[in-house]
Amino acid sequence: RVAPSIVSLVPAVCSRHFQDMAESPTATTESKEEVSVSVPDTRSSKNSSGSGTKKSKKTLRDLFLSADDDVDEEDEADRDTKLKRAKEELVKSGCSHLHEDGTFQFKGLRTSLHELGQYGVGVQLYFEFLFGFGVVFAIQTLVSLPSIYYMASGSLVEDRMETRGYSYFYMKFFATFSAGNLGACPPSSDPASCMTTEQIMNRQVFTDSDELLRDHTSILGIFDLLQVLIFLSFVLWFKYYHVPKVERVQDEAHVTASDFTIEVDSLPRRLPTDEEHKQYDTLLKNHFIKVLKEAGVPEEECIIPEVSLIREYDGCISKFMEQGNLLEMMNEHKVQLRKAKKENNESGIEKHKKKVDHYRNKIVALEDSMAKQGEMTDEQREVCGAFVMFETEQLKQKVLSKYLPSASSYVARLGQSPHLRFHTNRLIVKQACEPADLYWENLDYSYVLHKLRKAVTLSVSISLLLFSIFLLNFLRSTGGATDTSSRPYDMWVFSSDRGDPLNPSTKQECLELCELKLSTEAACVGSLRDDIEEVLTSLHPRTTVDIDATGLFDGDTTCTSPSFRSTSCTPGLSILAIKLRKPEQVKCVNIEDYRGSGAPGGQKKEPKALTVHGCNSESLSQENFSLDIHCVKFDTISMESFEENKATKMRSDCLWPISLQAAQQALIDGEDPIDGPRVKCFCEQEAGRNSMLQIPGYSSDPEYQVCYDWAYDTASGMLTKYIGVGAVLCLNNVLLFVFTYLDALGRYRTATSLASSQMYNLFISELVNTAVVYLMVGINTHGWGEGTILEALNFGGGPYDDLSSEWFVTVGSDLFFTIVFQVVFTMVFPAAWARVVDPLMRWFFARGVESQELLDEIHQLPHWLLSLRVAETMVAIFCCFIYSGGFPLLYPVGAMYCLFAYWADKYSLLRGSRKPPGFSKSAITGAVWLAPIAALFHCVFSLWVLGNQLLVPSDWSGLRDFSGGLLGMTAEAYKTITDISLNSGSDVKQEYYDEYLKSRAMDMVRSCPLPLFLIFVFLLARWVIGFIFQVFRPCLGGLEDALGKKGEDLLKAAGIQKESKDTTETYSQAKARNDAEGRHQIMSYQLWNNPNYEEAVEALKFNPSEEERSKMGMTKSGGSSIFDIGDKMARLEGSMEGSISSITNTTGNIVEAAVQSGVARMDEALGRTDDPKDNENVISTQGPEAVTRVEV
């Protein structure tokens, strides 16, 4: 039965009945064309008029007391006729209109947005919001074209050795349109030509260009600033101009009950005497008439046509709704029972007879649990609140203005004037919502208990979200960080980067060294000079030299002749091998090259690169010893000039080719078959040439045998990664149902407030699962968050400690793919559900159903959940805009989403959903409130991208010293930290990571990201001020309201906003016109006048006597049932509500008495009394400031 409404699953004990009625379409905004035609009522459904509902309820009530053999008129109708009626009701309950042939038909897809406003201003605003952002993303796509051109014309992902081996189609395609592909390294066969930070930062803008990239990057920052300004401009226009305009136009076009009504809270639950309590509504009415008189309104104009009290029903309204469900199910089985008897089906007779008795017993149990409520009259019940309706809108506004100063907070209400209070209670008076928007079963629930329930459900929601993050981390893990740390070896071999150092016949460049220092500290503090056992210039044969005689380690950085020359300079010397007494983890090497003339002709020869290997000295004894096979190669030391030689950090990356023999030797040496440096590098490099290597056991070739374990681990990781993408979609939909259920348990008073809460919860959960988890899993924070929940969630343990070309190729591409997949799914799902899934489910669950009532129930269209659509739209907007600074292709993705989602949602609403309940602007204003946060996050991500000098190099701006002073980092310290962090291994980076983050923060004031940084500071300051206002709202509530009012006045004075005109029509005139036109608009707040709750009102009268019970073979249930427990809990909650209300009121009186006592003593000290003459004397003697009163 609930399957047709799975999308709108809302949990109440009686979810189905209540949901049908609470969100049934109201005629508040229906056009005259649709409501002026009278249509014969063939069979009443949930969304029928009030009379039809009463007829249906009376039939079901009589059904309970009727015999099982009594023949009903629906037994005579065949099932096809019943199905036809049910389908007619399906169309009638949707967004339909009356056609000329007298039948109802769905509205066309060309229905204007203004016409959609008849289903609530929130519906119209949603589609205009979607359309507006589609235009914004289209404009941003045009603005991003230069950035896309720069990125697509680069070749960095092909030039860098880290990304060269990845598959283009699967990994590098999206990265070529990202910031990770900006610029091009000069064409060269030298593998170290684009390896050092200086080379990367000074690369060309295009492959064949002589211009540097750093001279063009400032324009990228300006374009990104324009994107943020376009985004924020639309948000501000929509918030301050368009929303008030649409709301004003709709308000002036339609006169509804809320135009005349206020909601009153904080009333005394029971008046002092029973006689007064019976006259509660009259006394409250007289109170507001008195308020109007004191406001200067003539007595004859103080007309209040209706006071609707919210009574304490102890949760019985929900039970009444559940009772309706049980009666329907009993009716279905009675029809099936009569059919079985007619066919002499003994098994069917027995089955359905048991079902009828089962549901009848449940109904009796419900009746018994509500016995106390049944014995009470409405006048005896406690009062939880009220709706007060005035004859004109001007009277309502007059009362609201009187209570406005004390409406912002509890502290403000302490100073509420005594004449505004009702029986000493300080009232909360606010604008009432529409009658159809009310959840009457929750109106008798206190504010405090509602907050407690919300806190509990929020805790459960957070727990479920954390569980989903755990699951997604497992499925989407990108692997741990690659260990680039230096490793301990007892022999370090240095040789020229050209040719084979063990083969003197190959040509090598001349290396002339003056000084060489090895250190185990990243900052090159200290030296291993005393730990050197011997120095070798040849390994085969083994040739050693005197350590002191070389002068290479004497600490003298100036020499008249080179301390070491390679074989290209002096035959017989091929390498420089340093044997240590024990294995040491060398982290830094400082080399001073010889600055003399080392080339023939006296010309200075500039050295290029020095290759470094770490070896175990025992391996020298092996036959066919080779550095590339038996040793681990570290990053090449690049000496770029004679004038500047930096300390070089030792780091082992997979940048250099690893041979099969080296990988096999690594396994022999005991390296890990998955994460071992030589095995892992060999397999990654080989897989780049042969993708089949990633299939475990694909071949028996030696390469496949070496990489079997690695391939199995990689294949498992890829499988879980792709499963993770699907898991995002599945978990988002699972959380949709769970959070919808939990939100409904919060006992919200209106459908609008429930939708708003659902929107925020669904938005946060989907955004985290779609865009945040993968980013956090791929980041390596080097120990940040260790011992906290971040570590438990596996955040910060990824392979990348900063954005890089490799990040865009791996994590970035997967993130882009996930966002696109989520966006496509979000676009397709609503239309696919309305077109395919929902009709199939109706067909499936309607099989074998015989009763008209249940067939009508099954053929109800699902609810169109505005909260869900707004949440998913905001997730798409956030994902596309946040990461667009690095992936400009997300701008056209966002534009396509808005275009397709606009038509898909319109189709889903007009073809596959029932009429919305008249949504207010609440969900849309919530989305508009969230939108600037997307701009803030966009600035954070884009600043981190544009400030990265390896990706987007740029020059310093004039704010370098200022930012350095704020961060406590000098220019020299910045240079040192950057050099250490960018060129060192994982262990060194972890040690300096805090300082590295400061240096990256300094990069945000470079010329490229500077414009974006300024607007980021502005947005951050705005949110900080807003947060302060929220924290201190009880104290600053009046100030906030005053500032808001001043802002509205300025906007109205500038013509941006206009004052909504009060309707000149009175309530009596509007109600008479509504009745005369035959409209279904609810014009009363009385429970019994609300057609959505007529079943509950009828159920209040449903109380079968003992004689009727015995006639049906039913007896009063004994013992405790689940309904008794629920009734006791409801009474307990009601008792708590009364206690809380009493305590709150008493506390307010005590505080007020204390304040008044202090003011009285101050008056006495100033000589001020309540006598105006005495006050005049004080003024004349002490000045007017002496009698200034302090309003609390």
XYZ file of N, CA and C in Angstrom, residues 262-416:
465
model
N -3.624 35.380 12.839
C -2.378 35.294 13.594
C -2.369 33.986 14.376
N -1.173 33.524 14.711
C -1.018 32.357 15.570
C -0.518 32.820 16.932
N -1.123 32.308 17.988
C -0.799 32.725 19.348
C -0.257 31.526 20.118
N 0.944 31.670 20.665
C 1.552 30.622 21.478
C 1.824 31.156 22.879
N 2.278 30.258 23.740
C 2.607 30.574 25.133
C 1.359 30.975 25.922
N 0.214 30.416 25.551
C -1.015 30.646 26.294
C -1.031 29.771 27.546
N -1.762 30.176 28.592
C -1.934 29.275 29.741
C -2.704 28.039 29.315
N -2.197 26.890 29.695
C -2.833 25.641 29.257
C -4.215 25.465 29.886
N -4.411 25.999 31.087
C -5.716 25.903 31.744
C -5.937 27.187 32.535
N -7.143 27.740 32.422
C -7.478 28.958 33.165
C -7.823 28.608 34.615
N -7.778 29.598 35.511
C -7.919 29.311 36.951
C -9.172 28.530 37.319
N -10.306 28.856 36.717
C -11.552 28.169 37.087
C -12.098 27.412 35.886
N -12.917 26.398 36.170
C -13.516 25.610 35.096
C -14.445 26.460 34.243
N -15.134 27.381 34.890
C -16.060 28.231 34.151
C -15.304 29.110 33.155
N -14.178 29.672 33.610
C -13.370 30.490 32.709
C -12.789 29.634 31.586
N -12.387 28.416 31.929
C -11.768 27.564 30.910
C -12.776 27.204 29.817
N -14.035 27.027 30.183
C -15.051 26.728 29.181
C -15.259 27.908 28.235
N -14.982 29.137 28.751
C -15.147 30.350 27.947
C -13.802 30.829 27.381
N -12.860 29.903 27.206
C -11.488 30.262 26.827
C -11.466 31.085 25.533
N -12.147 30.604 24.502
C -12.108 31.292 23.221
C -12.704 32.685 23.310
N -13.794 32.822 24.089
C -14.422 34.143 24.251
C -13.494 35.107 24.977
N -12.851 34.630 26.034
C -11.929 35.478 26.789
C -10.733 35.905 25.941
N -10.224 34.986 25.138
C -9.091 35.328 24.277
C -9.516 36.328 23.210
N -10.708 36.150 22.694
C -11.231 37.087 21.705
C -11.357 38.482 22.315
N -11.907 38.576 23.532
C -12.053 39.874 24.204
C -10.688 40.510 24.475
N -9.675 39.658 24.747
C -8.343 40.197 25.007
C -7.804 40.946 23.784
N -7.932 40.359 22.601
C -7.402 41.011 21.407
C -8.268 42.182 20.969
N -9.546 42.132 21.275
C -10.385 43.317 21.021
C -9.905 44.473 21.884
N -9.539 44.167 23.122
C -9.011 45.194 24.019
C -7.691 45.757 23.493
N -6.824 44.875 22.953
C -5.551 45.331 22.384
C -5.808 46.276 21.217
N -6.796 45.953 20.381
C -7.108 46.809 19.238
C -7.658 48.161 19.701
N -8.490 48.136 20.712
C -9.036 49.404 21.229
C -7.917 50.299 21.744
N -6.978 49.718 22.494
C -5.875 50.513 23.033
C -4.943 51.003 21.928
N -5.022 50.359 20.756
C -4.230 50.812 19.610
C -4.954 51.896 18.819
N -6.141 52.290 19.281
C -6.865 53.375 18.638
C -7.887 52.948 17.627
N -8.241 51.678 17.593
C -9.234 51.191 16.644
C -10.621 51.364 17.265
N -11.569 51.973 16.536
C -12.925 52.120 17.089
C -13.532 50.770 17.445
N -14.354 50.740 18.481
C -14.913 49.492 18.979
C -15.735 48.768 17.926
N -16.481 49.530 17.100
C -17.335 48.878 16.119
C -16.519 48.205 15.001
N -15.267 48.562 14.859
C -14.413 47.952 13.827
C -13.593 46.786 14.370
N -13.605 46.579 15.663
C -12.832 45.489 16.274
C -13.617 44.185 16.157
N -13.568 43.609 14.977
C -14.346 42.404 14.704
C -13.396 41.207 14.578
N -13.651 40.180 15.359
C -12.890 38.928 15.308
C -13.888 37.817 15.029
N -13.982 37.362 13.782
C -15.018 36.373 13.438
C -14.739 34.971 13.958
N -13.456 34.638 14.255
C -13.186 33.254 14.644
C -11.948 33.178 15.532
N -12.060 32.363 16.587
C -10.929 31.997 17.432
C -10.874 30.475 17.475
N -9.818 29.905 16.926
C -9.670 28.441 16.867
C -8.608 28.021 17.869
N -9.021 27.274 18.873
C -8.102 26.841 19.915
C -7.445 25.511 19.534
N -6.177 25.405 19.853
C -5.434 24.145 19.662
C -5.544 23.378 20.977
N -6.293 22.293 20.961
C -6.543 21.526 22.178
C -5.527 20.392 22.339
N -5.393 19.935 23.574
C -4.526 18.811 23.895
C -5.286 17.505 23.701
N -4.900 16.761 22.652
C -5.550 15.494 22.363
C -4.682 14.293 22.746
N -3.543 14.533 23.351
C -2.634 13.459 23.772
C -2.279 12.520 22.617
N -2.100 13.103 21.423
C -1.687 12.299 20.277
C -2.770 11.468 19.645
N -4.030 11.698 20.021
C -5.101 10.833 19.524
C -5.454 11.090 18.071
N -5.100 12.246 17.535
C -5.424 12.513 16.136
C -4.692 11.521 15.239
N -3.456 11.212 15.593
C -2.719 10.208 14.826
C -3.400 8.850 14.914
N -3.943 8.543 16.079
C -4.645 7.265 16.235
C -5.923 7.231 15.407
N -6.573 8.382 15.294
C -7.768 8.441 14.458
C -7.394 8.157 12.995
N -6.270 8.711 12.565
C -5.822 8.446 11.204
C -5.501 6.955 11.021
N -4.860 6.383 12.015
C -4.533 4.961 11.931
C -5.811 4.118 11.911
N -6.790 4.578 12.645
C -8.048 3.848 12.661
C -8.668 3.805 11.268
N -8.516 4.889 10.524
C -8.998 4.910 9.151
C -8.298 3.875 8.289
N -6.988 3.726 8.479
C -6.250 2.695 7.737
C -6.777 1.305 8.049
N -6.997 1.042 9.324
C -7.468 -0.280 9.731
C -8.850 -0.570 9.176
N -9.718 0.441 9.174
C -11.047 0.255 8.616
C -10.980 -0.059 7.120
N -10.061 0.612 6.405
C -9.906 0.346 4.980
C -9.465 -1.092 4.736
N -8.477 -1.541 5.520
C -7.982 -2.905 5.338
C -9.063 -3.931 5.690
N -9.842 -3.631 6.718
C -10.931 -4.538 7.069
C -11.974 -4.566 5.957
N -12.216 -3.416 5.354
C -13.159 -3.356 4.248
C -12.672 -4.214 3.079
N -11.386 -4.137 2.761
C -10.836 -4.931 1.665
C -11.028 -6.417 1.920
N -10.746 -6.867 3.130
C -10.862 -8.299 3.407
C -12.325 -8.741 3.511
N -13.225 -7.818 3.866
C -14.642 -8.173 3.829
C -15.110 -8.399 2.398
N -14.645 -7.538 1.482
C -15.001 -7.727 0.074
C -14.432 -9.048 -0.433
N -13.170 -9.323 -0.060
C -12.552 -10.589 -0.472
C -13.286 -11.778 0.152
N -13.766 -11.599 1.383
C -14.486 -12.672 2.061
C -15.797 -12.982 1.342
N -16.538 -11.943 0.975
C -17.798 -12.168 0.271
C -17.562 -12.802 -1.101
N -16.476 -12.402 -1.737
C -16.140 -12.993 -3.030
C -15.790 -14.473 -2.872
N -15.049 -14.805 -1.804
C -14.681 -16.207 -1.564
C -15.910 -17.047 -1.263
N -16.859 -16.475 -0.494
C -18.084 -17.203 -0.204
C -18.898 -17.434 -1.470
N -18.889 -16.426 -2.322
C -19.634 -16.552 -3.562
C -19.049 -17.641 -4.451
N -17.735 -17.846 -4.381
C -17.053 -18.843 -5.193
C -16.858 -20.152 -4.452
N -17.378 -20.240 -3.189
C -17.233 -21.452 -2.358
C -15.762 -21.836 -2.165
N -14.942 -20.822 -1.957
C -13.509 -21.027 -1.744
C -13.273 -21.133 -0.240
N -13.177 -22.351 0.277
C -13.081 -22.555 1.723
C -11.804 -21.951 2.305
N -10.672 -22.184 1.627
C -9.413 -21.631 2.147
C -9.442 -20.112 2.159
N -10.032 -19.527 1.105
C -10.142 -18.070 1.057
C -11.059 -17.539 2.138
N -12.159 -18.267 2.395
C -13.091 -17.842 3.448
C -12.396 -17.810 4.791
N -11.657 -18.852 5.096
C -10.974 -18.937 6.384
C -9.902 -17.845 6.508
N -9.162 -17.639 5.440
C -8.079 -16.650 5.449
C -8.613 -15.241 5.683
N -9.628 -14.850 4.920
C -10.107 -13.468 5.005
C -10.943 -13.250 6.265
N -11.588 -14.290 6.782
C -12.326 -14.145 8.036
C -11.361 -13.829 9.183
N -10.209 -14.504 9.186
C -9.206 -14.234 10.214
C -8.679 -12.794 10.082
N -8.489 -12.361 8.838
C -8.001 -11.000 8.632
C -9.022 -9.969 9.116
N -10.306 -10.208 8.833
C -11.345 -9.279 9.283
C -11.349 -9.194 10.807
N -11.306 -10.332 11.471
C -11.274 -10.346 12.935
C -10.010 -9.666 13.465
N -8.898 -9.890 12.770
C -7.629 -9.284 13.198
C -7.734 -7.760 13.195
N -8.240 -7.177 12.106
C -8.322 -5.721 12.022
C -9.394 -5.171 12.946
N -10.490 -5.936 13.148
C -11.526 -5.472 14.066
C -10.975 -5.406 15.491
N -10.173 -6.389 15.880
C -9.555 -6.367 17.212
C -8.627 -5.171 17.382
N -7.889 -4.852 16.337
C -7.006 -3.691 16.409
C -7.792 -2.392 16.576
N -8.922 -2.324 15.874
C -9.764 -1.132 15.989
C -10.305 -0.995 17.403
N -10.733 -2.106 17.981
C -11.240 -2.081 19.355
C -10.132 -1.664 20.327
N -8.916 -2.177 20.113
C -7.799 -1.802 20.976
C -7.531 -0.302 20.895
N -7.639 0.247 19.698
C -7.464 1.689 19.561
C -8.559 2.453 20.292
N -9.798 1.976 20.163
C -10.910 2.630 20.850
C -10.693 2.616 22.367
N -10.225 1.498 22.886
C -9.997 1.402 24.327
C -8.892 2.350 24.773
N -7.827 2.482 23.947
C -6.734 3.358 24.334
C -7.142 4.819 24.328
N -8.202 5.147 23.570
C -8.673 6.535 23.507
C -9.919 6.741 24.342
N -10.178 5.841 25.271
C -11.407 5.942 26.066
C -11.460 7.239 26.848
N -10.308 7.626 27.432
C -10.283 8.852 28.234
C -10.605 10.064 27.380
N -10.025 10.124 26.168
C -10.301 11.242 25.277
C -11.754 11.240 24.833
N -12.298 10.051 24.645
C -13.687 9.970 24.217
C -14.655 10.478 25.265
N -14.284 10.371 26.540
C -15.154 10.818 27.620
C -15.087 12.323 27.839
N -14.048 12.984 27.284
C -13.876 14.425 27.507
C -14.575 15.220 26.407
N -15.074 16.385 26.784
C -15.580 17.332 25.798
C -14.437 18.253 25.381
N -14.638 18.933 24.278
C -13.571 19.803 23.786
C -13.257 20.921 24.776
N -14.287 21.398 25.481
C -14.080 22.497 26.436
C -13.257 22.065 27.641
N -13.197 20.768 27.908
C -12.457 20.290 29.072
C -10.964 20.104 28.790
N -10.597 20.032 27.534
C -9.200 19.779 27.204
C -8.348 21.025 27.405
N -7.071 20.792 27.696
C -6.146 21.907 27.860
C -5.897 22.586 26.517
N -5.404 23.809 26.584
C -5.166 24.615 25.382
C -3.666 24.754 25.162
N -3.243 24.512 23.941
C -1.808 24.596 23.598
C -1.492 25.819 22.752
N -2.478 26.439 22.153
C -2.268 27.599 21.299
C -3.580 27.991 20.670
N -3.513 28.940 19.753
C -4.757 29.406 19.134
C -4.457 30.111 17.818
N -5.471 30.135 16.958
C -5.452 30.938 15.737
C -6.580 31.959 15.868
N -6.217 33.217 15.746
C -7.192 34.303 15.890
C -7.344 34.980 14.543
N -8.579 35.006 14.040
C -8.859 35.559 12.723
C -9.574 36.898 12.864
N -9.102 37.905 12.112
C -9.673 39.248 12.158
C -10.484 39.505 10.890
N -11.354 40.482 10.973
C -12.225 40.765 9.842
C -11.460 41.376 8.674
N -10.425 42.169 8.961
C -9.638 42.799 7.899
C -8.157 42.523 8.121
N -7.395 42.630 7.056
C -5.954 42.420 7.156
C -5.290 43.547 7.923
N -5.878 44.737 7.869
C -5.309 45.865 8.598
C -5.353 45.634 10.108
N -6.426 45.016 10.595
C -6.507 44.709 12.022
C -5.422 43.701 12.416
N -5.222 42.716 11.572
C -4.170 41.714 11.862
C -2.802 42.389 11.935
N -2.511 43.261 10.969
C -1.210 43.934 10.965
C -1.048 44.828 12.185
N -2.149 45.422 12.638
C -2.096 46.283 13.822
C -1.686 45.469 15.054
N -2.270 44.280 15.209
C -1.928 43.429 16.361
C -0.495 42.925 16.240
N -0.079 42.506 15.047
C 1.293 42.023 14.863
C 2.311 43.098 15.196
N 2.032 44.332 14.812
C 2.969 45.420 15.112
C 3.078 45.676 16.611
N 1.997 45.444 17.345
C 2.037 45.631 18.798
C 2.924 44.581 19.470
N 2.902 43.362 18.959
C 3.664 42.273 19.571
C 5.058 42.089 18.942
N 5.369 42.860 17.881
C 6.640 42.695 17.191
C 7.854 42.920 18.096
N 7.892 43.973 18.944
C 9.100 44.179 19.769
C 9.419 43.017 20.695
N 8.423 42.249 21.088
C 8.666 41.153 22.032
C 8.632 39.786 21.360
N 8.724 39.764 20.024
C 8.590 38.497 19.299
C 9.928 37.867 18.950
N 11.036 38.615 19.137
C 12.321 38.113 18.649
C 12.940 37.072 19.550
N 12.774 37.170 20.874
C 13.449 36.222 21.767
C 12.746 36.208 23.118
N 13.154 35.232 23.933
C 12.599 35.127 25.284
C 12.967 36.346 26.117
N 14.192 36.836 25.966
C 14.623 38.007 26.735
C 13.775 39.217 26.379
N 13.472 39.371 25.088
C 12.646 40.499 24.670
C 11.234 40.397 25.235
N 10.722 39.161 25.371
C 9.362 38.995 25.886
C 9.258 39.323 27.375
N 10.404 39.332 28.069
C 10.346 39.684 29.487
C 9.814 41.095 29.691
N 10.035 41.953 28.718
C 9.565 43.329 28.836
C 8.228 43.579 28.173
N 7.488 42.518 27.867
C 6.190 42.691 27.217
C 5.240 43.436 28.140
